[in-house]
Short mmCIF file of C-alpha atoms and ligand atoms in Angstrom, two decimals:
data_model
loop_
_atom_site.label_atom_id
_atom_site.label_comp_id
_atom_site.label_asym_id
_atom_site.label_seq_id
_atom_site.Cartn_x
_atom_site.Cartn_y
_atom_site.Cartn_z
CA MET R 30 199.44 -97.69 79.94
CA PRO R 31 201.70 -94.98 81.25
CA GLY R 32 203.05 -92.37 79.39
CA GLN R 33 205.33 -93.35 76.76
CA ILE R 34 209.44 -93.10 77.71
CA LEU R 35 211.30 -91.97 74.34
CA VAL R 36 215.38 -92.42 75.47
CA VAL R 37 217.49 -91.58 72.51
CA GLY R 38 221.32 -92.36 73.23
CA SER R 39 224.21 -94.42 72.69
CA SER R 40 223.99 -98.59 72.84
CA ASN R 41 227.30 -100.42 73.02
CA THR R 42 228.77 -103.85 74.27
CA ASP R 43 230.79 -103.90 77.37
CA MET R 44 233.86 -105.59 78.25
CA VAL R 45 234.69 -106.01 81.69
CA VAL R 46 237.61 -106.94 83.88
CA GLN R 47 237.94 -107.08 87.28
CA THR R 48 240.83 -105.88 89.37
CA THR R 49 241.49 -105.78 92.94
CA LYS R 50 243.13 -101.67 91.26
CA LEU R 51 243.24 -99.46 89.00
CA PRO R 52 245.54 -99.82 86.82
CA ALA R 53 247.88 -96.49 86.95
CA PRO R 54 248.94 -94.74 83.49
CA GLY R 55 251.99 -97.11 82.09
CA GLU R 56 250.68 -100.46 84.91
CA THR R 57 249.41 -103.73 83.58
CA VAL R 58 247.26 -105.74 86.95
CA LEU R 59 246.74 -109.11 85.85
CA GLY R 60 242.89 -108.87 86.71
CA GLY R 61 239.73 -111.68 87.42
CA THR R 62 237.39 -113.86 84.66
CA PHE R 63 236.80 -110.98 81.62
CA PHE R 64 232.83 -109.96 81.61
CA MET R 65 230.62 -109.05 78.76
CA ASN R 66 227.63 -107.69 79.36
CA PRO R 67 224.51 -105.28 76.67
CA GLY R 68 226.53 -101.91 77.71
CA GLY R 69 225.89 -97.44 76.67
CA LYS R 70 224.32 -94.76 78.24
CA GLY R 71 220.78 -95.11 76.54
CA ALA R 72 220.48 -98.24 76.07
CA ASN R 73 221.28 -99.29 79.84
CA GLN R 74 218.43 -96.27 80.51
CA ALA R 75 215.49 -98.02 78.17
CA VAL R 76 215.89 -101.59 80.04
CA ALA R 77 216.61 -99.98 83.33
CA ALA R 78 212.89 -98.16 82.36
CA ALA R 79 211.63 -101.18 81.20
CA ARG R 80 212.53 -103.73 83.61
CA LEU R 81 210.59 -101.54 85.78
CA THR R 82 207.39 -102.31 83.55
CA GLY R 83 208.16 -98.54 81.52
CA ASN R 84 206.26 -97.60 78.00
CA VAL R 85 209.85 -97.36 76.20
CA THR R 86 210.98 -96.38 72.57
CA PHE R 87 214.28 -96.47 72.50
CA VAL R 88 215.88 -94.74 69.34
CA ALA R 89 220.31 -94.99 68.80
CA LYS R 90 222.06 -96.21 65.82
CA VAL R 91 223.99 -99.75 65.70
CA GLY R 92 226.27 -101.05 63.60
CA THR R 93 226.12 -104.38 60.78
CA ASP R 94 228.06 -106.33 63.20
CA ILE R 95 226.98 -109.24 65.41
CA PHE R 96 226.90 -106.85 68.67
CA GLY R 97 224.57 -104.33 67.27
CA GLU R 98 222.24 -107.61 66.26
CA GLN R 99 222.73 -108.39 69.45
CA ALA R 100 221.48 -105.34 70.96
CA VAL R 101 218.84 -105.05 69.05
CA ALA R 102 217.31 -108.22 69.66
CA GLY R 103 217.74 -107.65 73.45
CA PHE R 104 216.02 -104.88 73.38
CA ARG R 105 213.36 -106.53 71.10
CA GLN R 106 212.81 -109.14 75.04
CA GLU R 107 212.65 -106.83 77.24
CA GLY R 108 209.85 -105.24 75.53
CA ILE R 109 211.21 -102.33 74.33
CA ASN R 110 209.60 -100.53 70.87
CA THR R 111 212.68 -101.07 68.83
CA THR R 112 210.95 -99.57 65.50
CA TYR R 113 213.49 -96.56 65.64
CA ILE R 114 216.99 -98.15 65.83
CA GLN R 115 219.29 -97.44 62.68
CA SER R 116 221.62 -99.94 61.20
CA ASP R 117 224.92 -98.18 59.92
CA PRO R 118 226.57 -100.51 57.48
CA ASP R 119 230.40 -98.13 58.13
CA HIS R 120 231.16 -97.83 61.42
CA PRO R 121 230.29 -100.36 64.18
CA SER R 122 229.12 -100.98 67.14
CA GLY R 123 229.73 -98.56 70.54
CA VAL R 124 232.16 -100.71 72.43
CA ALA R 125 233.32 -99.69 75.94
CA LEU R 126 235.69 -101.68 77.93
CA ILE R 127 235.63 -101.68 81.60
CA ASN R 128 237.88 -102.37 85.40
CA VAL R 129 236.86 -102.09 88.35
CA ASP R 130 238.39 -102.94 91.36
CA ALA R 131 237.50 -104.26 94.93
CA ALA R 132 235.40 -101.50 95.97
CA GLY R 133 233.11 -101.08 92.55
CA GLU R 134 234.45 -98.09 91.54
CA ASN R 135 236.01 -98.19 87.61
CA CYS R 136 237.64 -96.78 85.10
CA ILE R 137 235.86 -96.57 80.63
CA THR R 138 237.19 -96.76 76.99
CA VAL R 139 234.77 -95.46 75.22
CA ALA R 140 234.40 -96.80 71.44
CA PRO R 141 231.54 -95.26 70.27
CA GLY R 142 231.16 -96.11 66.48
CA ALA R 143 228.42 -95.80 64.96
CA ASN R 144 226.60 -93.70 68.54
CA ALA R 145 229.03 -91.05 66.72
CA GLN R 146 226.62 -91.90 63.94
CA LEU R 147 223.47 -90.51 64.95
CA ARG R 148 222.20 -87.57 62.53
CA PRO R 149 220.42 -84.72 63.78
CA ALA R 150 217.22 -84.61 61.98
CA GLU R 151 217.58 -89.23 61.70
CA THR R 152 215.61 -88.76 65.19
CA ASN R 153 213.00 -86.69 63.15
CA PRO R 154 210.39 -89.51 62.36
CA ALA R 155 210.84 -91.00 66.30
CA LEU R 156 210.58 -87.29 67.48
CA ALA R 157 207.41 -87.00 65.79
CA SER R 158 205.71 -90.30 66.48
CA ALA R 159 206.05 -89.36 70.56
CA GLU R 160 202.79 -89.58 72.60
CA THR R 161 201.77 -86.14 73.61
CA ASP R 162 202.50 -86.31 76.83
CA ALA R 163 205.75 -88.12 76.72
CA LEU R 164 209.13 -88.09 78.31
CA VAL R 165 212.09 -87.77 76.14
CA LEU R 166 215.41 -88.79 78.45
CA VAL R 167 218.15 -88.15 76.19
CA GLN R 168 222.23 -88.05 77.96
CA LEU R 169 225.85 -87.27 76.40
CA GLU R 170 227.02 -90.17 74.10
CA ILE R 171 225.77 -89.76 71.11
CA PRO R 172 226.01 -86.42 69.30
CA LEU R 173 226.49 -83.47 71.04
CA ASP R 174 224.36 -81.39 67.72
CA THR R 175 221.94 -84.44 67.76
CA VAL R 176 221.75 -84.11 71.70
CA VAL R 177 220.09 -80.00 70.54
CA HIS R 178 218.49 -81.01 68.47
CA ILE R 179 216.55 -83.33 71.12
CA ILE R 180 216.44 -81.23 73.04
CA GLY R 181 215.03 -78.35 71.45
CA GLU R 182 212.18 -79.97 69.00
CA ALA R 183 210.95 -82.02 71.74
CA ALA R 184 209.79 -78.45 74.38
CA THR R 185 208.64 -77.16 70.74
CA ARG R 186 206.49 -79.95 70.61
CA GLY R 187 205.19 -79.23 74.65
CA LEU R 188 207.58 -82.03 75.73
CA ARG R 189 209.81 -83.03 79.54
CA VAL R 190 213.29 -83.77 78.49
CA ILE R 191 215.90 -84.43 81.05
CA LEU R 192 219.01 -84.80 80.07
CA ASN R 193 221.87 -86.98 82.20
CA PRO R 194 224.69 -85.38 80.84
CA ALA R 195 226.90 -87.99 81.00
CA PRO R 196 229.87 -87.97 80.13
CA ALA R 197 231.04 -85.06 81.24
CA GLN R 198 230.89 -82.48 78.60
CA PRO R 199 230.14 -78.05 78.80
CA LEU R 200 226.77 -77.74 77.04
CA PRO R 201 225.78 -74.80 74.74
CA ASP R 202 223.62 -71.79 76.43
CA GLU R 203 220.99 -72.35 74.67
CA LEU R 204 220.24 -75.80 75.20
CA PHE R 205 218.81 -75.12 79.21
CA PRO R 206 215.67 -73.75 79.42
CA ASN R 207 214.88 -75.91 77.27
CA LEU R 208 214.54 -79.10 80.10
CA PHE R 209 212.64 -79.70 82.25
CA LEU R 210 214.68 -80.97 85.10
CA ILE R 211 219.13 -81.82 84.88
CA THR R 212 220.42 -84.58 86.49
CA PRO R 213 224.49 -84.06 86.88
CA ASN R 214 226.54 -86.67 89.07
CA GLU R 215 228.79 -84.73 91.07
CA THR R 216 231.48 -84.51 88.63
CA GLU R 217 228.92 -83.39 85.90
CA ALA R 218 227.86 -80.65 88.16
CA GLU R 219 230.94 -78.51 88.63
CA LEU R 220 231.84 -78.73 85.50
CA LEU R 221 228.23 -76.91 84.30
CA THR R 222 228.06 -74.98 86.43
CA GLY R 223 232.13 -74.01 87.71
CA ILE R 224 230.61 -75.17 92.09
CA ARG R 225 232.84 -77.75 93.03
CA VAL R 226 230.30 -80.30 94.59
CA ASP R 227 231.50 -82.35 98.16
CA ASP R 228 228.29 -81.76 100.00
CA LEU R 229 225.34 -79.85 100.14
CA SER R 230 225.83 -76.84 100.44
CA GLY R 231 228.12 -76.83 96.80
CA ALA R 232 225.06 -78.82 95.70
CA GLY R 233 222.68 -75.77 97.15
CA GLN R 234 224.42 -73.69 95.22
CA ALA R 235 225.46 -75.78 92.07
CA ALA R 236 221.30 -76.89 91.50
CA GLN R 237 220.70 -72.50 91.97
CA LYS R 238 222.83 -72.09 88.86
CA LEU R 239 221.27 -74.56 86.41
CA HIS R 240 218.10 -73.51 88.15
CA ALA R 241 219.63 -69.86 86.04
CA MET R 242 221.06 -70.77 83.76
CA GLY R 243 216.92 -71.95 82.96
CA VAL R 244 216.69 -75.42 84.22
CA SER R 245 213.12 -76.41 85.62
CA ASN R 246 214.19 -78.56 88.43
CA VAL R 247 217.68 -80.29 89.00
CA ILE R 248 218.27 -83.77 90.44
CA ILE R 249 222.41 -84.17 91.79
CA THR R 250 222.99 -87.67 91.93
CA LEU R 251 225.32 -87.96 95.23
CA GLY R 252 226.31 -91.47 94.55
CA SER R 253 225.94 -93.78 98.49
CA LYS R 254 223.90 -90.63 100.09
CA GLY R 255 221.20 -90.83 97.69
CA ALA R 256 220.47 -87.52 95.24
CA TYR R 257 219.98 -84.36 96.19
CA LEU R 258 216.34 -82.65 94.96
CA SER R 259 216.00 -78.52 93.55
CA THR R 260 213.32 -77.39 92.15
CA GLY R 261 213.75 -73.81 92.32
CA THR R 262 211.97 -73.42 95.25
CA GLN R 263 212.03 -76.50 97.51
CA SER R 264 215.15 -78.35 98.06
CA GLN R 265 216.01 -81.73 99.97
CA LEU R 266 218.34 -84.32 100.27
CA ILE R 267 216.94 -88.48 99.45
CA ALA R 268 219.26 -91.33 100.73
CA THR R 269 219.30 -94.75 98.88
CA PRO R 270 219.13 -98.46 100.43
CA PRO R 271 222.57 -98.65 102.34
CA VAL R 272 224.59 -101.49 100.81
CA LYS R 273 227.12 -103.14 99.69
CA ALA R 274 228.31 -101.91 96.13
CA VAL R 275 230.09 -105.52 93.63
CA ASP R 276 229.99 -103.00 90.81
CA THR R 277 228.77 -99.15 90.31
CA THR R 278 228.58 -99.39 86.48
CA ALA R 279 225.48 -98.25 85.62
CA ALA R 280 224.72 -97.10 88.59
CA GLY R 281 223.76 -93.14 87.28
CA ASP R 282 221.48 -94.88 84.48
CA CYS R 283 219.51 -97.50 86.83
CA PHE R 284 218.51 -94.25 87.81
CA ASN R 285 218.08 -92.00 84.60
CA GLY R 286 215.74 -94.96 83.88
CA ALA R 287 213.33 -94.92 87.39
CA LEU R 288 213.42 -91.46 87.54
CA ALA R 289 211.54 -91.84 84.14
CA VAL R 290 209.13 -94.12 85.27
CA ALA R 291 208.13 -93.15 87.86
CA LEU R 292 207.03 -89.67 86.22
CA ALA R 293 205.60 -91.15 83.52
CA GLU R 294 203.08 -92.85 85.99
CA GLY R 295 202.60 -89.16 87.32
CA GLN R 296 204.57 -89.74 90.89
CA PRO R 297 205.89 -86.55 92.21
CA LEU R 298 209.81 -86.23 92.34
CA PRO R 299 210.16 -86.94 95.91
CA ASP R 300 208.99 -90.13 95.34
CA ALA R 301 210.63 -90.92 91.52
CA ILE R 302 213.28 -89.99 92.93
CA ALA R 303 212.69 -92.39 96.60
CA PHE R 304 211.95 -95.32 93.54
CA ALA R 305 214.93 -94.62 91.21
CA CYS R 306 217.57 -94.40 94.80
CA LYS R 307 216.06 -98.21 95.23
CA ALA R 308 216.07 -99.07 91.62
CA ALA R 309 220.38 -98.22 91.28
CA SER R 310 221.12 -99.38 94.63
CA ILE R 311 220.29 -102.55 94.27
CA SER R 312 221.41 -102.23 90.57
CA VAL R 313 225.78 -101.79 92.20
CA THR R 314 225.11 -104.95 94.20
CA ARG R 315 225.39 -106.47 90.90
CA MET R 316 228.24 -106.88 88.01
CA GLY R 317 227.60 -105.31 84.66
CA ALA R 318 225.10 -102.52 83.01
CA GLN R 319 222.65 -103.72 81.74
CA ALA R 320 223.08 -107.45 83.12
CA SER R 321 222.87 -106.42 86.66
CA MET R 322 219.71 -103.65 85.79
CA PRO R 323 216.38 -104.74 88.86
CA ARG R 324 212.96 -106.28 87.94
CA ARG R 325 209.50 -104.35 89.68
CA ASN R 326 208.87 -106.38 92.07
CA GLU R 327 213.05 -106.60 93.04
CA VAL R 328 211.61 -102.71 93.47
CA ASN R 329 208.50 -103.65 95.40
CA GLU R 330 210.35 -105.68 97.53
P1 ATP K 5 227.96 -94.22 87.70
O1 ATP K 5 229.49 -93.53 87.04
O2 ATP K 5 229.09 -95.26 88.36
O3 ATP K 5 227.55 -95.00 86.48
P2 ATP K 5 226.86 -91.73 88.57
O4 ATP K 5 228.20 -91.16 88.82
O5 ATP K 5 226.51 -91.60 86.82
O6 ATP K 5 227.23 -93.58 88.23
P3 ATP K 5 225.97 -91.65 91.28
O7 ATP K 5 226.09 -90.45 92.09
O8 ATP K 5 227.44 -92.64 92.02
O9 ATP K 5 225.84 -91.59 89.01
O10 ATP K 5 225.12 -92.99 91.32
C1 ATP K 5 223.28 -93.08 90.86
C2 ATP K 5 222.57 -93.83 92.04
O11 ATP K 5 222.69 -94.62 92.10
C3 ATP K 5 222.59 -92.87 93.72
O12 ATP K 5 222.18 -91.91 93.44
C4 ATP K 5 221.99 -93.86 94.58
O13 ATP K 5 220.34 -94.06 94.27
C5 ATP K 5 222.69 -94.76 93.79
N1 ATP K 5 223.71 -95.59 93.61
C6 ATP K 5 225.34 -95.14 93.97
N2 ATP K 5 226.58 -95.36 94.56
C7 ATP K 5 225.74 -96.77 95.20
C8 ATP K 5 226.13 -96.86 96.76
N3 ATP K 5 227.20 -97.13 96.66
N4 ATP K 5 225.33 -97.61 97.47
C9 ATP K 5 224.13 -97.09 97.69
N5 ATP K 5 223.66 -96.68 95.85
C10 ATP K 5 224.50 -96.49 95.19
O1 RIB K 6 227.34 -95.76 82.52
C1 RIB K 6 227.40 -96.99 81.97
C2 RIB K 6 228.30 -96.94 80.05
O2 RIB K 6 228.82 -95.86 80.11
C3 RIB K 6 228.84 -98.51 80.31
O3 RIB K 6 227.68 -99.26 80.29
C4 RIB K 6 229.19 -98.04 79.02
O4 RIB K 6 228.39 -98.94 77.65
C5 RIB K 6 229.61 -96.38 79.27
O5 RIB K 6 228.77 -96.26 77.79
#
């Protein structure tokens, strides 16, 4: 049995419309067919990991509405441990409104709902139950004080923490030394370090700054260019398979879920990144968030 992956984060229902071009402020554009599928960065990463045969426990908060019920039913079908998912009778489940253009690029507005109500102490039972070698995977679509609490508690228990710092926001200094690994994309890396990341030199400088802030390992995802790894002593670019992207929504989530699976299996970081790139490159060839997450046999092929 591979090591446990404890994902703590958001669950949304994604409402998606494909358009030729994304609307400008004040503009209305006619789009294609409306499409609904489960999303949310935490849930996407949990589902990605579970489909790739990870041993996943998901910690989240949903509303007591049809969206929350469907989301939790979906997690159970994926074989995810849902013991620590809470229901909030006072707030609706999270929803995301998504436009995807002809090049597969998107713009997303999230109504967090119950996700914004996940309190620090409410994550303690899951953390207390975590296996001693569990990997903790967290993002920034739940309250920041909860993220800081989880990371501090997990580090105190000696658990390895992966932070996917998305959506981008400034973070407190004390958080960084508790991270085994941080996985920003180019924009997030720039926001955290103040260093522009549009080439390998920028990625290298941003990674060094993150090490100086206290992070052990840094992976900066670079879209179709792959992912840049820095361990502090070594760095390398790992390429992603070239594909025709249809919808890049949740590419980063697929990458992080797959990465966690490979690391939980004991794979070294470069191999784990190659596996994550393969999985994420498949996900961008399909529409949707959880709808696009590949299964293990697809990645192995
Ligand atoms: P998103 O916000 O769209 O979910 P992200 O900005 O967090 O994604 P990216 O760096 O764009 O993250 O992508 C994550 C990973 O997904 C990349 O490292 C790569 O492996 C894969 N990927 C993304 N876009 C493409 C693409 N066009 N072709 C192939 N692989 C891709
Ligand atoms: O990372 C993609 C996700 O961001 C979408 O599924 C949407 O719900 C938002 O959380």
